[in-house]
PDB file of C-alpha atoms and ligand atoms in Angstrom:
ATOM      1  CA  UNK A  20     120.123  88.409  62.913  1.00  0.00           C
ATOM      2  CA  UNK A  21     120.440  85.874  65.723  1.00  0.00           C
ATOM      3  CA  UNK A  22     118.981  87.113  68.986  1.00  0.00           C
ATOM      4  CA  UNK A  23     120.596  86.067  72.266  1.00  0.00           C
ATOM      5  CA  UNK A  24     117.404  86.064  74.324  1.00  0.00           C
ATOM      6  CA  UNK A  25     119.177  84.824  77.464  1.00  0.00           C
ATOM      7  CA  UNK A  26     121.481  87.852  77.334  1.00  0.00           C
ATOM      8  CA  UNK A  27     118.549  90.217  76.659  1.00  0.00           C
ATOM      9  CA  UNK A  28     116.721  88.864  79.705  1.00  0.00           C
ATOM     10  CA  UNK A  29     119.818  88.847  81.962  1.00  0.00           C
ATOM     11  CA  UNK A  30     120.649  92.506  81.327  1.00  0.00           C
ATOM     12  CA  UNK A  31     117.008  93.470  81.925  1.00  0.00           C
ATOM     13  CA  UNK A  32     116.767  91.465  85.146  1.00  0.00           C
ATOM     14  CA  UNK A  33     119.989  93.060  86.456  1.00  0.00           C
ATOM     15  CA  UNK A  34     118.811  96.561  85.484  1.00  0.00           C
ATOM     16  CA  UNK A  35     115.511  95.995  87.299  1.00  0.00           C
ATOM     17  CA  UNK A  36     117.253  94.789  90.479  1.00  0.00           C
ATOM     18  CA  UNK A  37     119.451  97.907  90.294  1.00  0.00           C
ATOM     19  CA  UNK A  38     116.537 100.314  89.779  1.00  0.00           C
ATOM     20  CA  UNK A  39     114.371  98.621  92.430  1.00  0.00           C
ATOM     21  CA  UNK A  40     117.055  98.982  95.081  1.00  0.00           C
ATOM     22  CA  UNK A  41     117.541 102.671  94.203  1.00  0.00           C
ATOM     23  CA  UNK A  42     113.791 103.262  94.361  1.00  0.00           C
ATOM     24  CA  UNK A  43     113.481 101.447  97.689  1.00  0.00           C
ATOM     25  CA  UNK A  44     116.191 103.671  99.165  1.00  0.00           C
ATOM     26  CA  UNK A  45     114.750 106.812  97.567  1.00  0.00           C
ATOM     27  CA  UNK A  46     111.154 106.549  98.779  1.00  0.00           C
ATOM     28  CA  UNK A  47     109.952 105.280  95.382  1.00  0.00           C
ATOM     29  CA  UNK A  48     111.896 107.638  93.110  1.00  0.00           C
ATOM     30  CA  UNK A  49     115.205 107.509  91.236  1.00  0.00           C
ATOM     31  CA  UNK A  50     117.269 110.334  89.748  1.00  0.00           C
ATOM     32  CA  UNK A  51     118.861 110.709  86.330  1.00  0.00           C
ATOM     33  CA  UNK A  52     122.305 110.792  87.922  1.00  0.00           C
ATOM     34  CA  UNK A  53     121.750 107.523  89.764  1.00  0.00           C
ATOM     35  CA  UNK A  54     120.546 105.835  86.588  1.00  0.00           C
ATOM     36  CA  UNK A  55     123.864 106.550  84.860  1.00  0.00           C
ATOM     37  CA  UNK A  56     125.665 104.292  87.373  1.00  0.00           C
ATOM     38  CA  UNK A  57     124.338 100.947  86.100  1.00  0.00           C
ATOM     39  CA  UNK A  58     126.796  98.350  84.826  1.00  0.00           C
ATOM     40  CA  UNK A  59     126.292  94.748  83.684  1.00  0.00           C
ATOM     41  CA  UNK A  60     129.261  92.410  84.266  1.00  0.00           C
ATOM     42  CA  UNK A  61     131.488  95.465  84.624  1.00  0.00           C
ATOM     43  CA  UNK A  62     130.225  97.105  81.432  1.00  0.00           C
ATOM     44  CA  UNK A  63     128.402 100.442  81.929  1.00  0.00           C
ATOM     45  CA  UNK A  64     124.967 100.529  80.302  1.00  0.00           C
ATOM     46  CA  UNK A  65     123.063 103.810  80.460  1.00  0.00           C
ATOM     47  CA  UNK A  66     119.436 103.460  81.488  1.00  0.00           C
ATOM     48  CA  UNK A  67     118.326 106.827  80.071  1.00  0.00           C
ATOM     49  CA  UNK A  68     119.196 108.663  76.909  1.00  0.00           C
ATOM     50  CA  UNK A  69     119.610 112.428  76.946  1.00  0.00           C
ATOM     51  CA  UNK A  70     116.855 114.071  74.964  1.00  0.00           C
ATOM     52  CA  UNK A  71     115.194 110.834  73.860  1.00  0.00           C
ATOM     53  CA  UNK A  72     112.149 109.041  75.140  1.00  0.00           C
ATOM     54  CA  UNK A  73     113.590 105.572  74.629  1.00  0.00           C
ATOM     55  CA  UNK A  74     116.891 103.974  75.599  1.00  0.00           C
ATOM     56  CA  UNK A  75     118.380 101.538  73.096  1.00  0.00           C
ATOM     57  CA  UNK A  76     121.740 100.253  74.390  1.00  0.00           C
ATOM     58  CA  UNK A  77     123.961  99.114  71.495  1.00  0.00           C
ATOM     59  CA  UNK A  78     124.504  95.767  73.310  1.00  0.00           C
ATOM     60  CA  UNK A  79     120.796  94.920  73.100  1.00  0.00           C
ATOM     61  CA  UNK A  80     118.533  94.170  70.136  1.00  0.00           C
ATOM     62  CA  UNK A  81     115.544  95.803  71.818  1.00  0.00           C
ATOM     63  CA  UNK A  82     114.668  98.926  73.822  1.00  0.00           C
ATOM     64  CA  UNK A  83     115.544  98.684  77.521  1.00  0.00           C
ATOM     65  CA  UNK A  84     113.647 101.673  78.959  1.00  0.00           C
ATOM     66  CA  UNK A  85     110.978 104.186  77.932  1.00  0.00           C
ATOM     67  CA  UNK A  86     110.356 107.591  79.493  1.00  0.00           C
ATOM     68  CA  UNK A  87     107.393 109.862  80.049  1.00  0.00           C
ATOM     69  CA  UNK A  88     108.563 113.281  81.249  1.00  0.00           C
ATOM     70  CA  UNK A  89     106.768 115.307  83.911  1.00  0.00           C
ATOM     71  CA  UNK A  90     104.091 117.401  82.193  1.00  0.00           C
ATOM     72  CA  UNK A  91     104.570 115.434  78.984  1.00  0.00           C
ATOM     73  CA  UNK A  92     102.709 116.695  75.926  1.00  0.00           C
ATOM     74  CA  UNK A  93     102.495 113.212  74.438  1.00  0.00           C
ATOM     75  CA  UNK A  94      99.288 111.273  74.200  1.00  0.00           C
ATOM     76  CA  UNK A  95      99.765 108.472  76.712  1.00  0.00           C
ATOM     77  CA  UNK A  96      96.140 108.383  77.864  1.00  0.00           C
ATOM     78  CA  UNK A  97      94.624 104.915  78.240  1.00  0.00           C
ATOM     79  CA  UNK A  98      92.435 103.366  75.579  1.00  0.00           C
ATOM     80  CA  UNK A  99      88.720 102.618  76.038  1.00  0.00           C
ATOM     81  CA  UNK A 100      89.557  99.193  77.516  1.00  0.00           C
ATOM     82  CA  UNK A 101      91.693 100.842  80.205  1.00  0.00           C
ATOM     83  CA  UNK A 102      95.138  99.672  79.060  1.00  0.00           C
ATOM     84  CA  UNK A 103      97.867 102.346  79.159  1.00  0.00           C
ATOM     85  CA  UNK A 104      99.530 103.749  76.038  1.00  0.00           C
ATOM     86  CA  UNK A 105     103.013 104.967  75.142  1.00  0.00           C
ATOM     87  CA  UNK A 106     103.265 107.326  72.151  1.00  0.00           C
ATOM     88  CA  UNK A 107     106.563 107.334  70.262  1.00  0.00           C
ATOM     89  CA  UNK A 108     108.369 110.672  70.526  1.00  0.00           C
ATOM     90  CA  UNK A 109     109.897 110.960  67.068  1.00  0.00           C
ATOM     91  CA  UNK A 110     109.781 109.315  63.668  1.00  0.00           C
ATOM     92  CA  UNK A 111     107.703 106.370  62.534  1.00  0.00           C
ATOM     93  CA  UNK A 112     106.819 103.063  64.174  1.00  0.00           C
ATOM     94  CA  UNK A 113     109.464 100.444  63.408  1.00  0.00           C
ATOM     95  CA  UNK A 114     111.834 102.958  61.725  1.00  0.00           C
ATOM     96  CA  UNK A 115     115.154 104.401  62.884  1.00  0.00           C
ATOM     97  CA  UNK A 116     115.411 104.513  66.692  1.00  0.00           C
ATOM     98  CA  UNK A 117     111.993 102.921  66.890  1.00  0.00           C
ATOM     99  CA  UNK A 118     113.186  99.642  65.346  1.00  0.00           C
ATOM    100  CA  UNK A 119     114.333  98.455  68.763  1.00  0.00           C
ATOM    101  CA  UNK A 120     111.006  99.459  70.274  1.00  0.00           C
ATOM    102  CA  UNK A 121     109.280  97.222  67.748  1.00  0.00           C
ATOM    103  CA  UNK A 122     111.738  94.432  68.631  1.00  0.00           C
ATOM    104  CA  UNK A 123     110.767  94.771  72.322  1.00  0.00           C
ATOM    105  CA  UNK A 124     107.134  94.395  71.224  1.00  0.00           C
ATOM    106  CA  UNK A 125     107.744  91.442  68.882  1.00  0.00           C
ATOM    107  CA  UNK A 126     109.926  89.562  71.371  1.00  0.00           C
ATOM    108  CA  UNK A 127     107.646  90.464  74.347  1.00  0.00           C
ATOM    109  CA  UNK A 128     110.704  91.585  76.301  1.00  0.00           C
ATOM    110  CA  UNK A 129     110.264  93.237  79.707  1.00  0.00           C
ATOM    111  CA  UNK A 130     111.135  96.943  79.792  1.00  0.00           C
ATOM    112  CA  UNK A 131     111.321  99.678  82.426  1.00  0.00           C
ATOM    113  CA  UNK A 132     108.995 102.684  82.155  1.00  0.00           C
ATOM    114  CA  UNK A 133     110.194 105.865  83.876  1.00  0.00           C
ATOM    115  CA  UNK A 134     107.578 108.477  84.808  1.00  0.00           C
ATOM    116  CA  UNK A 135     108.944 111.944  85.497  1.00  0.00           C
ATOM    117  CA  UNK A 136     107.680 113.734  88.605  1.00  0.00           C
ATOM    118  CA  UNK A 137     110.234 116.572  88.325  1.00  0.00           C
ATOM    119  CA  UNK A 138     113.134 117.346  86.023  1.00  0.00           C
ATOM    120  CA  UNK A 139     115.490 114.413  86.489  1.00  0.00           C
ATOM    121  CA  UNK A 140     113.339 112.595  89.105  1.00  0.00           C
ATOM    122  CA  UNK A 141     111.351 109.524  88.096  1.00  0.00           C
ATOM    123  CA  UNK A 142     109.035 106.833  89.404  1.00  0.00           C
ATOM    124  CA  UNK A 143     110.020 103.538  87.726  1.00  0.00           C
ATOM    125  CA  UNK A 144     107.403 101.020  86.644  1.00  0.00           C
ATOM    126  CA  UNK A 145     108.615  97.501  85.833  1.00  0.00           C
ATOM    127  CA  UNK A 146     108.456  95.125  84.205  1.00  0.00           C
ATOM    128  CA  UNK A 147     106.082  96.401  81.545  1.00  0.00           C
ATOM    129  CA  UNK A 148     105.481  94.921  78.081  1.00  0.00           C
ATOM    130  CA  UNK A 149     104.444  96.370  74.741  1.00  0.00           C
ATOM    131  CA  UNK A 150     101.272  94.466  73.954  1.00  0.00           C
ATOM    132  CA  UNK A 151     100.186  95.929  70.610  1.00  0.00           C
ATOM    133  CA  UNK A 152     101.021  98.580  68.023  1.00  0.00           C
ATOM    134  CA  UNK A 153      98.544 101.300  67.060  1.00  0.00           C
ATOM    135  CA  UNK A 154      99.642 102.602  63.692  1.00  0.00           C
ATOM    136  CA  UNK A 155      97.123 105.457  63.423  1.00  0.00           C
ATOM    137  CA  UNK A 156      98.232 107.178  66.644  1.00  0.00           C
ATOM    138  CA  UNK A 157     101.862 105.914  66.653  1.00  0.00           C
ATOM    139  CA  UNK A 158     101.340 104.393  70.067  1.00  0.00           C
ATOM    140  CA  UNK A 159     102.061 101.146  71.827  1.00  0.00           C
ATOM    141  CA  UNK A 160      99.593  99.490  74.163  1.00  0.00           C
ATOM    142  CA  UNK A 161     101.449  98.896  77.441  1.00  0.00           C
ATOM    143  CA  UNK A 162     100.753  95.863  79.627  1.00  0.00           C
ATOM    144  CA  UNK A 163     101.637  96.314  83.311  1.00  0.00           C
ATOM    145  CA  UNK A 164     102.377  92.635  83.840  1.00  0.00           C
ATOM    146  CA  UNK A 165     102.258  89.290  82.058  1.00  0.00           C
ATOM    147  CA  UNK A 166      98.557  88.839  82.857  1.00  0.00           C
ATOM    148  CA  UNK A 167      97.701  92.058  81.029  1.00  0.00           C
ATOM    149  CA  UNK A 168      99.974  91.011  78.169  1.00  0.00           C
ATOM    150  CA  UNK A 169      98.029  87.774  77.771  1.00  0.00           C
ATOM    151  CA  UNK A 170      94.649  89.495  78.165  1.00  0.00           C
ATOM    152  CA  UNK A 171      95.455  92.367  75.798  1.00  0.00           C
ATOM    153  CA  UNK A 172      94.401  90.809  72.457  1.00  0.00           C
ATOM    154  CA  UNK A 173      91.000  89.950  73.915  1.00  0.00           C
ATOM    155  CA  UNK A 174      90.636  93.368  75.583  1.00  0.00           C
ATOM    156  CA  UNK A 175      91.565  95.187  72.387  1.00  0.00           C
ATOM    157  CA  UNK A 176      89.070  93.428  70.123  1.00  0.00           C
ATOM    158  CA  UNK A 177      86.115  95.694  70.900  1.00  0.00           C
ATOM    159  CA  UNK A 178      82.444  94.647  70.873  1.00  0.00           C
ATOM    160  CA  UNK A 179      82.243  91.874  73.468  1.00  0.00           C
ATOM    161  CA  UNK A 180      80.316  88.819  72.363  1.00  0.00           C
ATOM    162  CA  UNK A 181      76.682  88.586  73.371  1.00  0.00           C
ATOM    163  CA  UNK A 182      76.224  87.844  77.054  1.00  0.00           C
ATOM    164  CA  UNK A 183      79.861  88.639  77.905  1.00  0.00           C
ATOM    165  CA  UNK A 184      79.324  92.349  78.565  1.00  0.00           C
ATOM    166  CA  UNK A 185      79.551  91.833  82.332  1.00  0.00           C
ATOM    167  CA  UNK A 186      82.844  90.036  81.922  1.00  0.00           C
ATOM    168  CA  UNK A 187      84.224  92.807  79.709  1.00  0.00           C
ATOM    169  CA  UNK A 188      83.285  95.433  82.308  1.00  0.00           C
ATOM    170  CA  UNK A 189      84.860  93.395  85.091  1.00  0.00           C
ATOM    171  CA  UNK A 190      88.086  93.093  83.075  1.00  0.00           C
ATOM    172  CA  UNK A 191      88.117  96.810  82.408  1.00  0.00           C
ATOM    173  CA  UNK A 192      87.671  97.578  86.103  1.00  0.00           C
ATOM    174  CA  UNK A 193      90.531  95.208  86.895  1.00  0.00           C
ATOM    175  CA  UNK A 194      92.813  96.878  84.341  1.00  0.00           C
ATOM    176  CA  UNK A 195      91.959 100.358  85.644  1.00  0.00           C
ATOM    177  CA  UNK A 196      92.506  99.330  89.272  1.00  0.00           C
ATOM    178  CA  UNK A 197      95.889  97.931  88.325  1.00  0.00           C
ATOM    179  CA  UNK A 198      96.904 101.165  86.546  1.00  0.00           C
ATOM    180  CA  UNK A 199      95.882 103.119  89.612  1.00  0.00           C
ATOM    181  CA  UNK A 200      97.865 100.959  92.027  1.00  0.00           C
ATOM    182  CA  UNK A 201     100.956 100.520  89.905  1.00  0.00           C
ATOM    183  CA  UNK A 202     101.202 103.929  88.222  1.00  0.00           C
ATOM    184  CA  UNK A 203      98.940 106.722  89.458  1.00  0.00           C
ATOM    185  CA  UNK A 204      99.311 106.195  93.206  1.00  0.00           C
ATOM    186  CA  UNK A 205     103.143 105.985  93.245  1.00  0.00           C
ATOM    187  CA  UNK A 206     103.447 108.992  90.888  1.00  0.00           C
ATOM    188  CA  UNK A 207     100.955 110.980  93.026  1.00  0.00           C
ATOM    189  CA  UNK A 208     102.791 110.096  96.245  1.00  0.00           C
ATOM    190  CA  UNK A 209     106.206 110.986  94.813  1.00  0.00           C
ATOM    191  CA  UNK A 210     104.941 114.294  93.398  1.00  0.00           C
ATOM    192  CA  UNK A 211     103.257 115.309  96.666  1.00  0.00           C
ATOM    193  CA  UNK A 212     106.204 114.364  98.902  1.00  0.00           C
ATOM    194  CA  UNK A 213     108.621 116.236  96.628  1.00  0.00           C
ATOM    195  CA  UNK A 214     106.371 119.312  96.591  1.00  0.00           C
ATOM    196  CA  UNK A 215     106.202 119.311 100.424  1.00  0.00           C
ATOM    197  CA  UNK A 216     109.950 118.622 100.715  1.00  0.00           C
ATOM    198  CA  UNK A 217     109.167 115.329 102.528  1.00  0.00           C
ATOM    199  CA  UNK A 218     107.457 117.058 105.459  1.00  0.00           C
ATOM    200  CA  UNK A 219     104.034 116.825 107.052  1.00  0.00           C
ATOM    201  CA  UNK A 220     102.076 119.967 106.104  1.00  0.00           C
ATOM    202  CA  UNK A 221     100.608 120.164 109.620  1.00  0.00           C
ATOM    203  CA  UNK A 222     103.520 119.314 111.955  1.00  0.00           C
ATOM    204  CA  UNK A 223     106.534 119.311 109.550  1.00  0.00           C
ATOM    205  CA  UNK A 224     107.632 115.790 110.551  1.00  0.00           C
ATOM    206  CA  UNK A 225     110.359 114.722 108.103  1.00  0.00           C
ATOM    207  CA  UNK A 226     110.469 110.939 108.579  1.00  0.00           C
ATOM    208  CA  UNK A 227     109.591 109.693 105.062  1.00  0.00           C
ATOM    209  CA  UNK A 228     108.388 106.281 106.245  1.00  0.00           C
ATOM    210  CA  UNK A 229     105.736 107.966 108.393  1.00  0.00           C
ATOM    211  CA  UNK A 230     104.461 110.268 105.640  1.00  0.00           C
ATOM    212  CA  UNK A 231     101.527 109.763 103.267  1.00  0.00           C
ATOM    213  CA  UNK A 232     100.212 111.631 100.263  1.00  0.00           C
ATOM    214  CA  UNK A 233      96.621 112.348 101.307  1.00  0.00           C
ATOM    215  CA  UNK A 234      93.887 113.270  98.844  1.00  0.00           C
ATOM    216  CA  UNK A 235      91.936 116.447  99.595  1.00  0.00           C
ATOM    217  CA  UNK A 236      88.880 115.365  97.617  1.00  0.00           C
ATOM    218  CA  UNK A 237      88.396 111.673  97.301  1.00  0.00           C
ATOM    219  CA  UNK A 238      86.207 110.252  94.589  1.00  0.00           C
ATOM    220  CA  UNK A 239      85.033 106.917  95.916  1.00  0.00           C
ATOM    221  CA  UNK A 240      84.988 105.466  92.415  1.00  0.00           C
ATOM    222  CA  UNK A 241      88.507 106.371  91.314  1.00  0.00           C
ATOM    223  CA  UNK A 242      90.402 107.061  94.533  1.00  0.00           C
ATOM    224  CA  UNK A 243      90.762 110.803  93.916  1.00  0.00           C
ATOM    225  CA  UNK A 244      92.244 112.897  91.129  1.00  0.00           C
ATOM    226  CA  UNK A 245      96.009 112.143  91.291  1.00  0.00           C
ATOM    227  CA  UNK A 246      97.252 115.730  90.790  1.00  0.00           C
ATOM    228  CA  UNK A 247      99.558 117.368  93.332  1.00  0.00           C
ATOM    229  CA  UNK A 248      97.108 120.254  93.953  1.00  0.00           C
ATOM    230  CA  UNK A 249      94.648 117.606  95.214  1.00  0.00           C
ATOM    231  CA  UNK A 250      97.258 116.341  97.655  1.00  0.00           C
ATOM    232  CA  UNK A 251      98.699 117.100 101.056  1.00  0.00           C
ATOM    233  CA  UNK A 252     101.771 115.489 102.571  1.00  0.00           C
ATOM    234  CA  UNK A 253     100.630 114.360 106.019  1.00  0.00           C
ATOM    235  CA  UNK A 254     102.169 112.136 108.688  1.00  0.00           C
ATOM    236  CA  UNK A 255     100.232 108.975 109.547  1.00  0.00           C
ATOM    237  CA  UNK A 256      98.475 110.493 112.574  1.00  0.00           C
ATOM    238  CA  UNK A 257      97.446 113.686 110.779  1.00  0.00           C
ATOM    239  CA  UNK A 258      96.363 111.742 107.709  1.00  0.00           C
ATOM    240  CA  UNK A 259      94.134 109.494 109.820  1.00  0.00           C
ATOM    241  CA  UNK A 260      92.781 112.510 111.739  1.00  0.00           C
ATOM    242  CA  UNK A 261      92.060 114.310 108.436  1.00  0.00           C
ATOM    243  CA  UNK A 262      90.264 111.292 106.967  1.00  0.00           C
ATOM    244  CA  UNK A 263      88.132 110.923 110.118  1.00  0.00           C
ATOM    245  CA  UNK A 264      87.262 114.654 110.272  1.00  0.00           C
ATOM    246  CA  UNK A 265      89.056 115.010 113.605  1.00  0.00           C
ATOM    247  CA  UNK A 266      91.318 117.505 111.846  1.00  0.00           C
ATOM    248  CA  UNK A 267      90.128 119.954 109.189  1.00  0.00           C
ATOM    249  CA  UNK A 268      92.032 122.398 106.974  1.00  0.00           C
ATOM    250  CA  UNK A 269      90.253 125.582 105.916  1.00  0.00           C
ATOM    251  CA  UNK A 270      90.664 127.130 102.434  1.00  0.00           C
ATOM    252  CA  UNK A 271      92.866 129.724 104.211  1.00  0.00           C
ATOM    253  CA  UNK A 272      95.143 126.792 105.182  1.00  0.00           C
ATOM    254  CA  UNK A 273      94.371 126.976 108.903  1.00  0.00           C
ATOM    255  CA  UNK A 274      94.202 123.761 110.941  1.00  0.00           C
ATOM    256  CA  UNK A 275      91.026 123.086 112.924  1.00  0.00           C
ATOM    257  CA  UNK A 276      90.524 120.332 115.473  1.00  0.00           C
ATOM    258  CA  UNK A 277      87.086 118.834 116.103  1.00  0.00           C
ATOM    259  CA  UNK A 278      85.436 120.504 119.128  1.00  0.00           C
ATOM    260  CA  UNK A 279      84.839 117.251 121.028  1.00  0.00           C
ATOM    261  CA  UNK A 280      88.463 116.244 120.604  1.00  0.00           C
ATOM    262  CA  UNK A 281      89.612 119.688 121.762  1.00  0.00           C
ATOM    263  CA  UNK A 282      87.802 119.132 125.072  1.00  0.00           C
ATOM    264  CA  UNK A 283      89.104 115.598 125.634  1.00  0.00           C
ATOM    265  CA  UNK A 284      91.717 115.023 128.303  1.00  0.00           C
ATOM    266  CA  UNK A 285      94.066 112.199 127.455  1.00  0.00           C
ATOM    267  CA  UNK A 286      97.836 112.479 127.336  1.00  0.00           C
ATOM    268  CA  UNK A 287     100.775 114.105 125.577  1.00  0.00           C
ATOM    269  CA  UNK A 288     100.025 112.560 122.140  1.00  0.00           C
ATOM    270  CA  UNK A 289      96.553 114.101 122.006  1.00  0.00           C
ATOM    271  CA  UNK A 290      97.736 117.385 123.481  1.00  0.00           C
ATOM    272  CA  UNK A 291     100.890 117.917 121.428  1.00  0.00           C
ATOM    273  CA  UNK A 292      99.906 115.831 118.416  1.00  0.00           C
ATOM    274  CA  UNK A 293      96.474 117.338 117.787  1.00  0.00           C
ATOM    275  CA  UNK A 294      95.057 119.931 120.207  1.00  0.00           C
ATOM    276  CA  UNK A 295      98.017 122.337 120.003  1.00  0.00           C
ATOM    277  CA  UNK A 296      97.693 122.596 116.223  1.00  0.00           C
ATOM    278  CA  UNK A 297      94.182 124.066 116.477  1.00  0.00           C
ATOM    279  CA  UNK A 298      94.205 127.523 114.860  1.00  0.00           C
ATOM    280  CA  UNK A 299      97.722 127.224 113.444  1.00  0.00           C
ATOM    281  CA  UNK A 300      98.601 127.752 109.781  1.00  0.00           C
ATOM    282  CA  UNK A 301      99.917 124.869 107.685  1.00  0.00           C
ATOM    283  CA  UNK A 302     103.654 124.741 108.314  1.00  0.00           C
ATOM    284  CA  UNK A 303     104.656 123.449 104.898  1.00  0.00           C
ATOM    285  CA  UNK A 304     103.305 124.684 101.543  1.00  0.00           C
ATOM    286  CA  UNK A 305     104.751 123.798  98.118  1.00  0.00           C
ATOM    287  CA  UNK A 306     106.813 126.560  96.538  1.00  0.00           C
ATOM    288  CA  UNK A 307     105.259 126.134  93.085  1.00  0.00           C
ATOM    289  CA  UNK A 308     101.816 127.674  92.855  1.00  0.00           C
ATOM    290  CA  UNK A 309     100.512 124.863  90.638  1.00  0.00           C
ATOM    291  CA  UNK A 310     101.414 122.339  93.349  1.00  0.00           C
ATOM    292  CA  UNK A 311      99.786 124.220  96.223  1.00  0.00           C
ATOM    293  CA  UNK A 312      96.529 122.840  97.639  1.00  0.00           C
ATOM    294  CA  UNK A 313      93.553 123.869  95.524  1.00  0.00           C
ATOM    295  CA  UNK A 314      91.386 126.290  97.634  1.00  0.00           C
ATOM    296  CA  UNK A 315      88.162 124.997  96.042  1.00  0.00           C
ATOM    297  CA  UNK A 316      89.016 121.430  96.983  1.00  0.00           C
ATOM    298  CA  UNK A 317      90.005 122.550 100.500  1.00  0.00           C
ATOM    299  CA  UNK A 318      86.676 124.411 100.860  1.00  0.00           C
ATOM    300  CA  UNK A 319      84.664 121.413  99.724  1.00  0.00           C
ATOM    301  CA  UNK A 320      86.488 119.110 102.115  1.00  0.00           C
ATOM    302  CA  UNK A 321      86.339 121.645 104.977  1.00  0.00           C
ATOM    303  CA  UNK A 322      82.532 121.805 104.653  1.00  0.00           C
ATOM    304  CA  UNK A 323      82.461 118.055 105.374  1.00  0.00           C
ATOM    305  CA  UNK A 324      84.616 118.609 108.472  1.00  0.00           C
ATOM    306  CA  UNK A 325      82.275 121.399 109.643  1.00  0.00           C
ATOM    307  CA  UNK A 326      79.255 119.143 109.240  1.00  0.00           C
ATOM    308  CA  UNK A 327      80.913 116.394 111.249  1.00  0.00           C
ATOM    309  CA  UNK A 328      81.987 118.547 114.184  1.00  0.00           C
TER     310      UNK A 328
HETATM  311 ZN1   ZN B  18     101.967 115.563 111.076  1.00  0.00          ZN
END
């Protein structure tokens, strides 16, 4: 079969422009409904398949998008070298629906990876590449950019040569940092903002551009466990105040303001923005219990605030 690589790349580039503009307008997320609106040169091409983890448009020789649902039971955990994995959902590698997945791997074609944060709501990651096949676990090694694609063969051949251990560790740290920035942080942010209905937990500000997903407990080494129950949606001022222990949140979800700051006299921002929240309950709490702030994490963090004030 002759492969029209120019066409394969053009459709992918157009799909990525389309998805990027949706994500930019949607605070980093796209919905299933929006993704059904894509067309290339007037021809509709669906970007998601119902009930399948991969999307293989008939017009293309290779898979266009892959999907990891929210709370997925599939084994997508990274390998020992830090590169991400995508496990096939059904069948065998290179067979049936998975033939086009293998083609995307063999032709090193860019694909879009959708990560579910809710039913029908996704954080897109693109372009990604399938860097290697793992037959035993029916998984693909996923490269998050062309650099990782080029580095992958070297990263995947274990046992670094003598004297190169330092280099191998540095590469692994680089790969992990990249996964954090490109995947875990955007998925964490989207999950937290959705759970808090795009409002600051302290003051209920709704302006998405002024909201952050703050970590309750921050592990200096890995930037904090990226689960929603370790998050709080906070506006910029309350996030900064929380990080500097000017504002604390007790395990009972009550806001405390540092004693020195309570006694300061400044202006309306200090008064209305911070002092007046002292002793008030959090105004926004996620509806789902599993997404609510973890009391143990709040307690641990609140002890730090107590020590500082
Ligand atoms: Zn706020």
